[in-house]
Amino acid sequence: MSIQTRRERERADRERLIVTAARELAESEGWDAVTTRRLAAEIEYSQPVLYSHFKGKDAIMAAVAVQGCADLAVELRTAREGASGPRAHLAAVGRAYTAFALRRPAVYDAIFTLPVDLPFATPEAPEPLQAAFGELLRAVTPIAEPGDEPGLLTETYWAGLHGLITLMRSGRLPAREHERRLSLLIAHFTAGHG
Amino acid sequence: MSIQTRRERERADRERLIVTAARELAESEGWDAVTTRRLAAEIEYSQPVLYSHFKGKDAIMAAVAVQGCADLAVELRTAREGASGPRAHLAAVGRAYTAFALRRPAVYDAIFTLPVDLPFATPEAPEPLQAAFGELLRAVTPIAEPGDEPGLLTETYWAGLHGLITLMRSGRLPAREHERRLSLLIAHFTAGHG
DNA sequence: ACCTCGATTCTAGCATCGCTAGCCAATCTG
DNA sequence: CAGATTGGCTAGCGATGCTAGAATCGAGGT
């Protein structure tokens, strides 16, 4: 079995190598620079090996998204734990979310904007995605009013954050006022929860 | 002058032909189907004529965006005029906005999601864009609380709508509950303006 | 009526993209 | 050591956005 396990281990190593190379290349030069040829050169293999690990370029991006989402979940959690009170929780998580999106735009896009077919709002969704949403849910639930479904309220708050990010990143909203818009969003979701 | 003006008129006609062909093709088969070759075949000219009118494919999409934005502005206006009261105005405009996005996804993407370089939040922005934002502004301003800057509040509300649309359209939010999420967003922006 | 010349449109091609077929070599088995 | 099998690589396909240079059309003068 030793020979077989060594092969599988090397294969798994190379798969990680592909995903991290794709992420680093995307973070340093944008997703447009992540071509299959360029990525193959980066890992010092030929193009077709990519397709022996992943179904296609989309699958590689999906892997980057899942891995990056785990990072996001951690950052959301630590942000929430560093604040106290419902309103502070919501604000801290919202700021951590947008900070992540601005600091790592390529990863954020892989997770939330690029058309990569990952199951999202279903039980089959990858664990990191559910973890990240769970962190949002924990921050939003305490400010839900009676009759509000926490899940739906979380999705709505999330949409607000996502809209701010995407419109600003594409130049449709001026970046200068981002902080004030974010504060407005938080304020309107925490009305009456001083 | 007659011959010159006729030429210019024909040229303008063909430019309109290009834009409408691009829009119709995008609306019926999606932007992926709008290749320069396909578009050239659709207007029964060869590829290079596209480049004698527009700098490139992006410029054609920008033209579709500007034209479509005029439609959006009209729909937002009629929605607002069909309602009475600050809360009803905000709700009507929000519903009209999302309805437009769902009914004409290709045009919506050209305006708000695809990376097309149009000046947005500046005085140089094309008039239809300013008109559409102005309609949102008119609906939001009445529910702004003292101290809130209407412009920023409008941008924040707009971001909420845009986030709901993009996350739902990409499958990241279940479409079934869209109406309830939209209602939640509106409710949180109209707290205290029954 | 014809010819010239300038403007305009088309043919053909470039570089690059994601992806794949089929050869070739290295490695394991008997 | 010979045969078989796994796995990577070379080469190429079809399609993309875009462009250079040939070809064609039409206006104006003689």
Coordinates of N, CA, C and O in Angstrom, one line a residue, chain B residues 26-181:
Chain B
A26 N -28.4 39.9 -26.8 CA -28.1 39.7 -25.4 C -29.4 39.3 -24.6 O -29.3 38.4 -23.7
E27 N -30.5 39.9 -24.9 CA -31.7 39.6 -24.2 C -32.2 38.2 -24.5 O -32.9 37.6 -23.7
S28 N -32.0 37.8 -25.7 CA -32.6 36.5 -26.1 C -31.6 35.3 -25.8 O -32.1 34.2 -25.5
E29 N -30.3 35.6 -25.9 CA -29.4 34.4 -25.7 C -28.3 34.7 -24.7 O -27.4 33.9 -24.5
G30 N -28.3 35.9 -24.1 CA -27.3 36.2 -23.1 C -26.1 36.8 -23.7 O -25.8 36.7 -24.9
W31 N -25.3 37.5 -22.9 CA -24.1 38.3 -23.4 C -23.1 37.3 -24.0 O -22.3 37.7 -24.8
D32 N -23.0 36.1 -23.5 CA -22.0 35.2 -24.1 C -22.2 34.9 -25.5 O -21.3 34.7 -26.3
A33 N -23.5 35.1 -26.0 CA -23.8 34.8 -27.4 C -23.4 36.0 -28.3 O -23.4 35.9 -29.5
V34 N -23.2 37.2 -27.6 CA -22.9 38.4 -28.4 C -21.4 38.4 -28.7 O -20.6 39.1 -28.0
T35 N -21.0 37.7 -29.7 CA -19.6 37.8 -30.2 C -19.6 38.8 -31.3 O -20.6 39.1 -31.9
T36 N -18.4 39.3 -31.6 CA -18.3 40.3 -32.7 C -18.7 39.7 -34.0 O -19.4 40.3 -34.8
R37 N -18.4 38.4 -34.2 CA -18.8 37.8 -35.5 C -20.3 37.6 -35.6 O -20.9 37.9 -36.6
R38 N -20.9 37.1 -34.5 CA -22.3 36.9 -34.5 C -23.1 38.2 -34.7 O -24.0 38.3 -35.4
L39 N -22.6 39.2 -34.0 CA -23.3 40.5 -34.1 C -23.1 41.1 -35.5 O -24.1 41.6 -36.1
A40 N -22.0 40.9 -36.1 CA -21.8 41.4 -37.5 C -22.7 40.6 -38.4 O -23.3 41.3 -39.3
A41 N -22.9 39.3 -38.2 CA -23.8 38.6 -39.1 C -25.2 39.1 -38.9 O -26.0 39.2 -39.9
E42 N -25.6 39.4 -37.7 CA -26.9 39.9 -37.3 C -27.3 41.2 -38.1 O -28.4 41.3 -38.6
I43 N -26.3 42.1 -38.2 CA -26.6 43.3 -38.8 C -26.2 43.2 -40.3 O -26.3 44.2 -41.1
E44 N -25.8 42.1 -40.8 CA -25.5 41.8 -42.2 C -24.3 42.8 -42.7 O -24.4 43.3 -43.8
Y45 N -23.4 43.0 -41.8 CA -22.1 43.6 -42.2 C -21.0 42.7 -41.7 O -21.2 41.7 -41.0
S46 N -19.8 43.1 -42.1 CA -18.6 42.4 -41.7 C -18.1 42.9 -40.3 O -18.5 44.0 -39.9
Q47 N -17.3 42.1 -39.7 CA -16.8 42.5 -38.3 C -16.3 43.9 -38.3 O -16.6 44.7 -37.3
P48 N -15.3 44.3 -39.1 CA -14.6 45.6 -38.9 C -15.5 46.8 -38.9 O -15.1 47.8 -38.3
V49 N -16.7 46.7 -39.4 CA -17.6 47.9 -39.4 C -17.9 48.2 -37.9 O -18.1 49.4 -37.6
L50 N -18.0 47.2 -37.1 CA -18.3 47.4 -35.7 C -17.2 48.4 -35.1 O -17.5 49.3 -34.3
Y51 N -16.0 48.2 -35.5 CA -14.9 48.9 -35.0 C -14.8 50.3 -35.6 O -14.0 51.1 -35.1
S52 N -15.5 50.5 -36.7 CA -15.5 51.9 -37.2 C -16.6 52.7 -36.5 O -16.6 54.0 -36.6
H53 N -17.4 52.1 -35.7 CA -18.4 52.8 -34.9 C -18.0 52.9 -33.5 O -18.3 53.9 -32.8
F54 N -17.5 51.8 -32.9 CA -17.2 51.7 -31.5 C -15.7 51.2 -31.3 O -15.2 50.5 -32.2
K55 N -15.2 51.6 -30.2 CA -13.8 51.3 -30.0 C -13.6 49.8 -29.8 O -12.5 49.3 -30.1
G56 N -14.6 49.2 -29.3 CA -14.5 47.7 -29.1 C -15.8 47.2 -28.6 O -16.8 47.9 -28.5
K57 N -15.8 45.9 -28.2 CA -17.0 45.3 -27.7 C -17.6 46.0 -26.5 O -18.8 46.2 -26.3
D58 N -16.6 46.4 -25.6 CA -17.1 47.1 -24.4 C -17.9 48.3 -24.7 O -18.8 48.6 -24.0
A59 N -17.4 49.1 -25.7 CA -18.1 50.3 -26.0 C -19.6 50.0 -26.5 O -20.5 50.8 -26.2
I60 N -19.7 48.9 -27.2 CA -21.1 48.6 -27.7 C -21.9 48.2 -26.5 O -23.1 48.7 -26.4
M61 N -21.4 47.5 -25.5 CA -22.1 47.1 -24.3 C -22.5 48.4 -23.5 O -23.6 48.5 -22.9
A62 N -21.5 49.3 -23.5 CA -21.8 50.6 -22.8 C -23.0 51.3 -23.4 O -23.8 51.9 -22.7
A63 N -23.0 51.3 -24.7 CA -24.1 52.0 -25.4 C -25.5 51.3 -25.1 O -26.5 52.0 -24.9
V64 N -25.5 49.9 -25.1 CA -26.7 49.2 -24.7 C -27.1 49.6 -23.2 O -28.2 49.8 -22.9
A65 N -26.1 49.7 -22.4 CA -26.3 50.1 -21.0 C -27.0 51.5 -20.9 O -28.0 51.6 -20.2
V66 N -26.5 52.4 -21.6 CA -27.0 53.8 -21.5 C -28.5 53.8 -22.0 O -29.4 54.4 -21.4
Q67 N -28.7 53.1 -23.2 CA -30.0 53.1 -23.7 C -31.0 52.4 -22.8 O -32.1 52.9 -22.6
G68 N -30.5 51.3 -22.2 CA -31.4 50.5 -21.3 C -31.7 51.3 -20.1 O -32.8 51.2 -19.5
C69 N -30.7 52.1 -19.6 CA -30.9 52.9 -18.4 C -32.0 53.9 -18.6 O -32.7 54.2 -17.6
A70 N -32.2 54.4 -19.8 CA -33.3 55.3 -20.0 C -34.6 54.6 -19.7 O -35.6 55.2 -19.1
D71 N -34.7 53.4 -20.2 CA -36.0 52.6 -20.0 C -36.2 52.4 -18.5 O -37.3 52.6 -17.9
L72 N -35.1 52.1 -17.8 CA -35.2 51.9 -16.3 C -35.7 53.2 -15.6 O -36.6 53.1 -14.8
A73 N -35.2 54.3 -16.0 CA -35.6 55.6 -15.4 C -37.1 55.8 -15.6 O -37.8 56.2 -14.7
V74 N -37.6 55.5 -16.8 CA -39.0 55.7 -17.1 C -39.8 54.8 -16.1 O -40.8 55.2 -15.5
E75 N -39.4 53.5 -16.0 CA -40.2 52.6 -15.2 C -40.2 53.0 -13.8 O -41.2 52.8 -13.0
L76 N -39.0 53.5 -13.3 CA -39.0 53.9 -11.9 C -39.9 55.1 -11.7 O -40.6 55.2 -10.7
R77 N -39.9 56.0 -12.6 CA -40.7 57.2 -12.5 C -42.2 56.8 -12.5 O -43.0 57.3 -11.6
T78 N -42.7 56.0 -13.4 CA -44.1 55.7 -13.4 C -44.5 54.9 -12.1 O -45.6 55.0 -11.6
A79 N -43.5 54.1 -11.6 CA -43.8 53.3 -10.4 C -44.0 54.3 -9.3 O -45.0 54.2 -8.5
R80 N -43.2 55.3 -9.2 CA -43.3 56.3 -8.1 C -44.6 57.1 -8.2 O -45.3 57.3 -7.2
E81 N -44.9 57.5 -9.4 CA -46.1 58.3 -9.6 C -47.4 57.5 -9.4 O -48.4 58.1 -9.1
G82 N -47.3 56.2 -9.4 CA -48.5 55.4 -9.1 C -48.7 55.1 -7.7 O -49.6 54.3 -7.3
A83 N -47.9 55.6 -6.8 CA -48.0 55.4 -5.4 C -48.1 56.7 -4.6 O -47.7 57.7 -5.2
S84 N -48.6 56.6 -3.4 CA -48.7 57.9 -2.6 C -48.2 57.6 -1.2 O -48.5 56.6 -0.6
G85 N -47.4 58.6 -0.7 CA -46.9 58.5 0.6 C -45.4 58.0 0.5 O -45.1 57.3 -0.4
P86 N -44.6 58.5 1.4 CA -43.1 58.2 1.4 C -42.9 56.7 1.3 O -42.1 56.2 0.5
R87 N -43.5 56.0 2.2 CA -43.2 54.5 2.3 C -43.6 53.8 1.0 O -42.9 53.0 0.5
A88 N -44.8 54.2 0.5 CA -45.3 53.6 -0.7 C -44.4 53.9 -1.9 O -44.1 53.1 -2.8
H89 N -43.9 55.1 -1.9 CA -43.0 55.5 -3.0 C -41.7 54.7 -3.0 O -41.3 54.1 -4.0
L90 N -41.1 54.5 -1.8 CA -39.9 53.7 -1.7 C -40.1 52.3 -2.1 O -39.3 51.7 -2.8
A91 N -41.2 51.8 -1.6 CA -41.6 50.4 -2.0 C -41.8 50.2 -3.5 O -41.3 49.2 -4.1
A92 N -42.6 51.1 -4.0 CA -42.9 51.0 -5.5 C -41.6 51.0 -6.3 O -41.5 50.3 -7.3
V93 N -40.8 52.0 -6.0 CA -39.5 52.1 -6.8 C -38.6 50.9 -6.6 O -38.1 50.4 -7.5
G94 N -38.6 50.4 -5.4 CA -37.8 49.2 -5.1 C -38.3 48.0 -5.9 O -37.5 47.2 -6.5
R95 N -39.6 47.8 -5.9 CA -40.2 46.7 -6.6 C -40.0 46.9 -8.1 O -39.7 45.9 -8.8
A96 N -40.1 48.1 -8.6 CA -40.0 48.3 -10.0 C -38.5 48.1 -10.4 O -38.2 47.5 -11.5
Y97 N -37.6 48.5 -9.6 CA -36.1 48.2 -9.9 C -35.9 46.7 -10.0 O -35.3 46.3 -11.0
T98 N -36.3 46.0 -9.0 CA -36.0 44.5 -9.0 C -36.7 43.9 -10.2 O -36.2 42.9 -10.8
A99 N -37.9 44.3 -10.4 CA -38.7 43.7 -11.5 C -38.0 44.0 -12.8 O -37.9 43.0 -13.7
F100 N -37.5 45.2 -13.0 CA -36.7 45.4 -14.3 C -35.5 44.5 -14.4 O -35.2 43.9 -15.4
A101 N -34.8 44.3 -13.3 CA -33.6 43.5 -13.3 C -33.9 42.1 -13.6 O -33.2 41.4 -14.3
L102 N -35.1 41.6 -13.1 CA -35.4 40.2 -13.4 C -36.0 40.0 -14.8 O -35.9 38.9 -15.4
R103 N -36.7 41.0 -15.3 CA -37.3 40.9 -16.6 C -36.3 41.1 -17.7 O -36.5 40.5 -18.8
R104 N -35.3 42.0 -17.5 CA -34.4 42.2 -18.5 C -32.9 42.1 -18.0 O -32.2 43.0 -17.9
P105 N -32.6 40.8 -17.6 CA -31.3 40.6 -16.9 C -30.1 41.0 -17.8 O -29.1 41.5 -17.2
A106 N -30.2 40.8 -19.1 CA -29.0 41.2 -19.9 C -28.7 42.7 -19.8 O -27.6 43.2 -19.7
V107 N -29.8 43.5 -20.0 CA -29.7 44.9 -19.9 C -29.2 45.4 -18.5 O -28.3 46.2 -18.4
Y108 N -29.8 44.7 -17.5 CA -29.4 45.1 -16.1 C -27.9 44.9 -15.9 O -27.2 45.7 -15.3
D109 N -27.4 43.7 -16.4 CA -26.0 43.4 -16.3 C -25.1 44.4 -17.0 O -24.1 44.8 -16.5
A110 N -25.6 44.8 -18.2 CA -24.8 45.8 -18.9 C -24.7 47.1 -18.1 O -23.6 47.7 -18.1
I111 N -25.7 47.5 -17.5 CA -25.7 48.7 -16.7 C -24.9 48.6 -15.4 O -24.1 49.4 -15.1
F112 N -25.2 47.5 -14.7 CA -24.8 47.5 -13.3 C -23.8 46.4 -12.9 O -23.2 46.5 -11.8
T113 N -23.5 45.4 -13.7 CA -22.6 44.4 -13.2 C -21.4 44.2 -14.1 O -20.3 44.0 -13.6
L114 N -21.6 44.2 -15.4 CA -20.4 43.9 -16.3 C -19.4 45.0 -16.2 O -19.8 46.2 -16.0
P115 N -18.1 44.7 -16.3 CA -17.1 45.7 -16.1 C -17.0 46.6 -17.3 O -16.1 46.5 -18.2
V116 N -17.9 47.5 -17.5 CA -17.9 48.4 -18.6 C -17.6 49.8 -18.1 O -18.2 50.3 -17.2
D117 N -16.6 50.4 -18.7 CA -16.1 51.7 -18.0 C -17.0 52.9 -18.5 O -16.7 53.5 -19.5
L118 N -18.0 53.1 -17.7 CA -18.8 54.3 -17.9 C -18.5 55.2 -16.6 O -18.4 54.7 -15.5
P119 N -18.5 56.5 -16.8 CA -18.4 57.4 -15.6 C -19.8 57.3 -14.9 O -20.8 57.5 -15.5
F120 N -19.7 57.0 -13.6 CA -21.0 56.9 -12.9 C -21.3 58.0 -11.9 O -22.1 58.9 -12.3
A121 N -20.6 58.1 -10.9 CA -21.0 59.1 -9.8 C -20.2 60.4 -10.1 O -19.7 61.0 -9.2
T122 N -20.3 60.9 -11.3 CA -19.6 62.1 -11.6 C -20.6 62.9 -12.5 O -21.5 62.4 -13.1
P123 N -20.3 64.2 -12.7 CA -21.1 65.0 -13.6 C -21.0 64.6 -15.0 O -21.9 64.9 -15.8
E124 N -19.9 63.9 -15.4 CA -19.8 63.4 -16.8 C -20.6 62.2 -17.1 O -20.6 61.7 -18.2
A125 N -21.3 61.6 -16.1 CA -22.1 60.4 -16.3 C -23.2 60.7 -17.4 O -23.8 61.8 -17.4
P126 N -23.4 59.8 -18.3 CA -24.5 60.0 -19.3 C -25.8 60.3 -18.6 O -26.1 59.8 -17.5
E127 N -26.6 61.1 -19.3 CA -27.8 61.6 -18.7 C -28.7 60.5 -18.2 O -29.3 60.6 -17.1
P128 N -29.0 59.4 -19.0 CA -29.9 58.4 -18.5 C -29.5 57.8 -17.1 O -30.3 57.5 -16.3
L129 N -28.2 57.7 -16.9 CA -27.7 57.1 -15.6 C -28.1 58.1 -14.5 O -28.6 57.7 -13.5
Q130 N -27.9 59.4 -14.8 CA -28.2 60.4 -13.8 C -29.7 60.4 -13.5 O -30.2 60.6 -12.4
A131 N -30.5 60.2 -14.6 CA -31.9 60.2 -14.5 C -32.4 59.1 -13.6 O -33.3 59.2 -12.7
A132 N -31.9 57.9 -13.9 CA -32.3 56.7 -13.1 C -31.9 56.9 -11.6 O -32.8 56.6 -10.7
F133 N -30.7 57.4 -11.3 CA -30.4 57.6 -10.0 C -31.2 58.7 -9.4 O -31.6 58.6 -8.2
G134 N -31.6 59.7 -10.2 CA -32.5 60.8 -9.7 C -33.8 60.3 -9.2 O -34.4 60.7 -8.2
E135 N -34.3 59.3 -10.0 CA -35.6 58.7 -9.6 C -35.5 58.0 -8.2 O -36.4 58.1 -7.4
L136 N -34.4 57.2 -8.0 CA -34.2 56.6 -6.7 C -34.1 57.7 -5.7 O -34.7 57.6 -4.6
L137 N -33.3 58.8 -6.0 CA -33.1 59.8 -5.0 C -34.5 60.4 -4.6 O -34.7 60.7 -3.4
R138 N -35.4 60.7 -5.5 CA -36.6 61.3 -5.2 C -37.5 60.4 -4.3 O -38.2 60.8 -3.5
A139 N -37.3 59.1 -4.5 CA -38.1 58.1 -3.6 C -37.5 58.0 -2.2 O -38.2 57.8 -1.3
V140 N -36.2 58.2 -2.1 CA -35.5 57.9 -0.8 C -35.5 59.2 0.0 O -35.7 59.1 1.2
T141 N -35.3 60.4 -0.6 CA -35.2 61.6 0.2 C -36.3 61.8 1.2 O -35.9 62.1 2.4
P142 N -37.5 61.5 0.9 CA -38.6 61.8 1.9 C -38.4 60.9 3.2 O -39.0 61.3 4.2
I143 N -37.8 59.8 3.1 CA -37.7 59.0 4.3 C -36.3 59.1 5.0 O -36.0 58.4 5.9
A144 N -35.5 60.1 4.5 CA -34.3 60.4 5.2 C -34.5 61.1 6.5 O -35.4 62.0 6.6
E145 N -33.8 60.6 7.5 CA -34.0 61.3 8.8 C -33.1 62.5 8.9 O -32.1 62.6 8.1
P146 N -33.4 63.4 9.8 CA -32.5 64.6 9.9 C -31.1 64.2 10.2 O -30.8 63.4 11.1
G147 N -30.2 64.7 9.4 CA -28.8 64.4 9.6 C -28.3 63.4 8.5 O -27.2 63.3 8.2
D148 N -29.3 62.6 8.0 CA -28.9 61.7 6.9 C -28.7 62.5 5.6 O -29.5 63.4 5.3
E149 N -27.7 62.2 4.9 CA -27.5 62.8 3.6 C -28.3 62.0 2.6 O -28.0 60.8 2.4
P150 N -29.3 62.6 1.9 CA -30.1 61.8 1.0 C -29.3 61.1 -0.1 O -29.7 59.9 -0.4
G151 N -28.3 61.7 -0.6 CA -27.5 61.0 -1.6 C -26.9 59.7 -1.1 O -27.0 58.7 -1.8
L152 N -26.3 59.8 0.0 CA -25.7 58.6 0.6 C -26.7 57.5 1.0 O -26.5 56.3 0.8
L153 N -27.9 58.0 1.5 CA -28.9 57.0 1.8 C -29.4 56.3 0.6 O -29.7 55.1 0.6
T154 N -29.6 57.1 -0.5 CA -30.0 56.5 -1.7 C -29.0 55.5 -2.2 O -29.4 54.4 -2.7
E155 N -27.7 55.8 -2.2 CA -26.7 54.9 -2.6 C -26.8 53.6 -1.8 O -26.6 52.5 -2.3
T156 N -27.1 53.7 -0.5 CA -27.1 52.5 0.3 C -28.3 51.7 0.0 O -28.3 50.5 0.0
Y157 N -29.5 52.3 -0.2 CA -30.7 51.6 -0.6 C -30.5 50.9 -1.9 O -30.8 49.7 -2.1
W158 N -29.9 51.6 -2.8 CA -29.6 51.1 -4.2 C -28.7 49.9 -4.0 O -28.9 48.8 -4.6
A159 N -27.7 50.0 -3.2 CA -26.8 48.8 -2.9 C -27.6 47.6 -2.4 O -27.3 46.5 -2.8
G160 N -28.5 47.9 -1.5 CA -29.3 46.8 -1.0 C -30.1 46.1 -2.1 O -30.1 44.8 -2.3
L161 N -30.7 46.9 -3.0 CA -31.5 46.3 -4.1 C -30.5 45.5 -5.0 O -30.8 44.4 -5.4
H162 N -29.4 46.2 -5.3 CA -28.5 45.5 -6.2 C -27.9 44.2 -5.7 O -27.8 43.2 -6.4
G163 N -27.6 44.2 -4.4 CA -27.1 43.0 -3.8 C -28.2 41.9 -3.8 O -27.9 40.7 -4.2
L164 N -29.4 42.2 -3.6 CA -30.5 41.2 -3.6 C -30.5 40.6 -5.0 O -30.6 39.4 -5.2
I165 N -30.5 41.5 -6.0 CA -30.6 41.0 -7.4 C -29.4 40.1 -7.8 O -29.6 39.0 -8.3
T166 N -28.2 40.6 -7.6 CA -27.1 39.8 -8.1 C -26.9 38.5 -7.3 O -26.6 37.5 -8.0
L167 N -27.1 38.5 -6.0 CA -27.0 37.3 -5.3 C -28.1 36.2 -5.7 O -27.8 35.0 -5.8
M168 N -29.2 36.7 -6.0 CA -30.3 35.8 -6.4 C -30.0 35.3 -7.8 O -30.1 34.1 -8.1
R169 N -29.7 36.2 -8.7 CA -29.5 35.9 -10.1 C -28.4 34.8 -10.2 O -28.4 34.0 -11.2
S170 N -27.4 34.9 -9.4 CA -26.2 34.0 -9.5 C -26.5 32.7 -8.7 O -25.6 31.9 -8.6
G171 N -27.7 32.6 -8.2 CA -28.0 31.3 -7.5 C -27.6 31.3 -6.0 O -27.7 30.3 -5.4
R172 N -27.0 32.4 -5.5 CA -26.5 32.4 -4.2 C -27.6 32.7 -3.1 O -27.5 32.4 -2.0
L173 N -28.7 33.2 -3.6 CA -29.9 33.4 -2.7 C -31.1 32.7 -3.4 O -31.2 32.8 -4.7
P174 N -31.9 31.9 -2.7 CA -33.0 31.3 -3.4 C -34.0 32.3 -3.9 O -34.4 33.2 -3.2
A175 N -34.4 32.1 -5.1 CA -35.3 33.1 -5.8 C -36.7 33.1 -5.1 O -37.4 34.1 -5.1
R176 N -37.1 32.0 -4.5 CA -38.4 31.8 -4.0 C -38.7 32.9 -3.0 O -39.8 33.5 -2.9
E177 N -37.8 33.3 -2.1 CA -38.0 34.2 -1.0 C -37.7 35.7 -1.4 O -37.7 36.5 -0.5
H178 N -37.5 35.9 -2.7 CA -37.1 37.3 -3.1 C -38.0 38.4 -2.5 O -37.6 39.4 -2.0
E179 N -39.3 38.1 -2.7 CA -40.3 39.1 -2.3 C -40.2 39.5 -0.8 O -40.3 40.6 -0.4
R180 N -40.0 38.4 0.0 CA -39.9 38.7 1.4 C -38.7 39.4 1.8 O -38.7 40.3 2.7
R181 N -37.5 39.1 1.1 CA -36.3 39.8 1.4 C -36.4 41.3 1.0 O -36.0 42.2 1.8

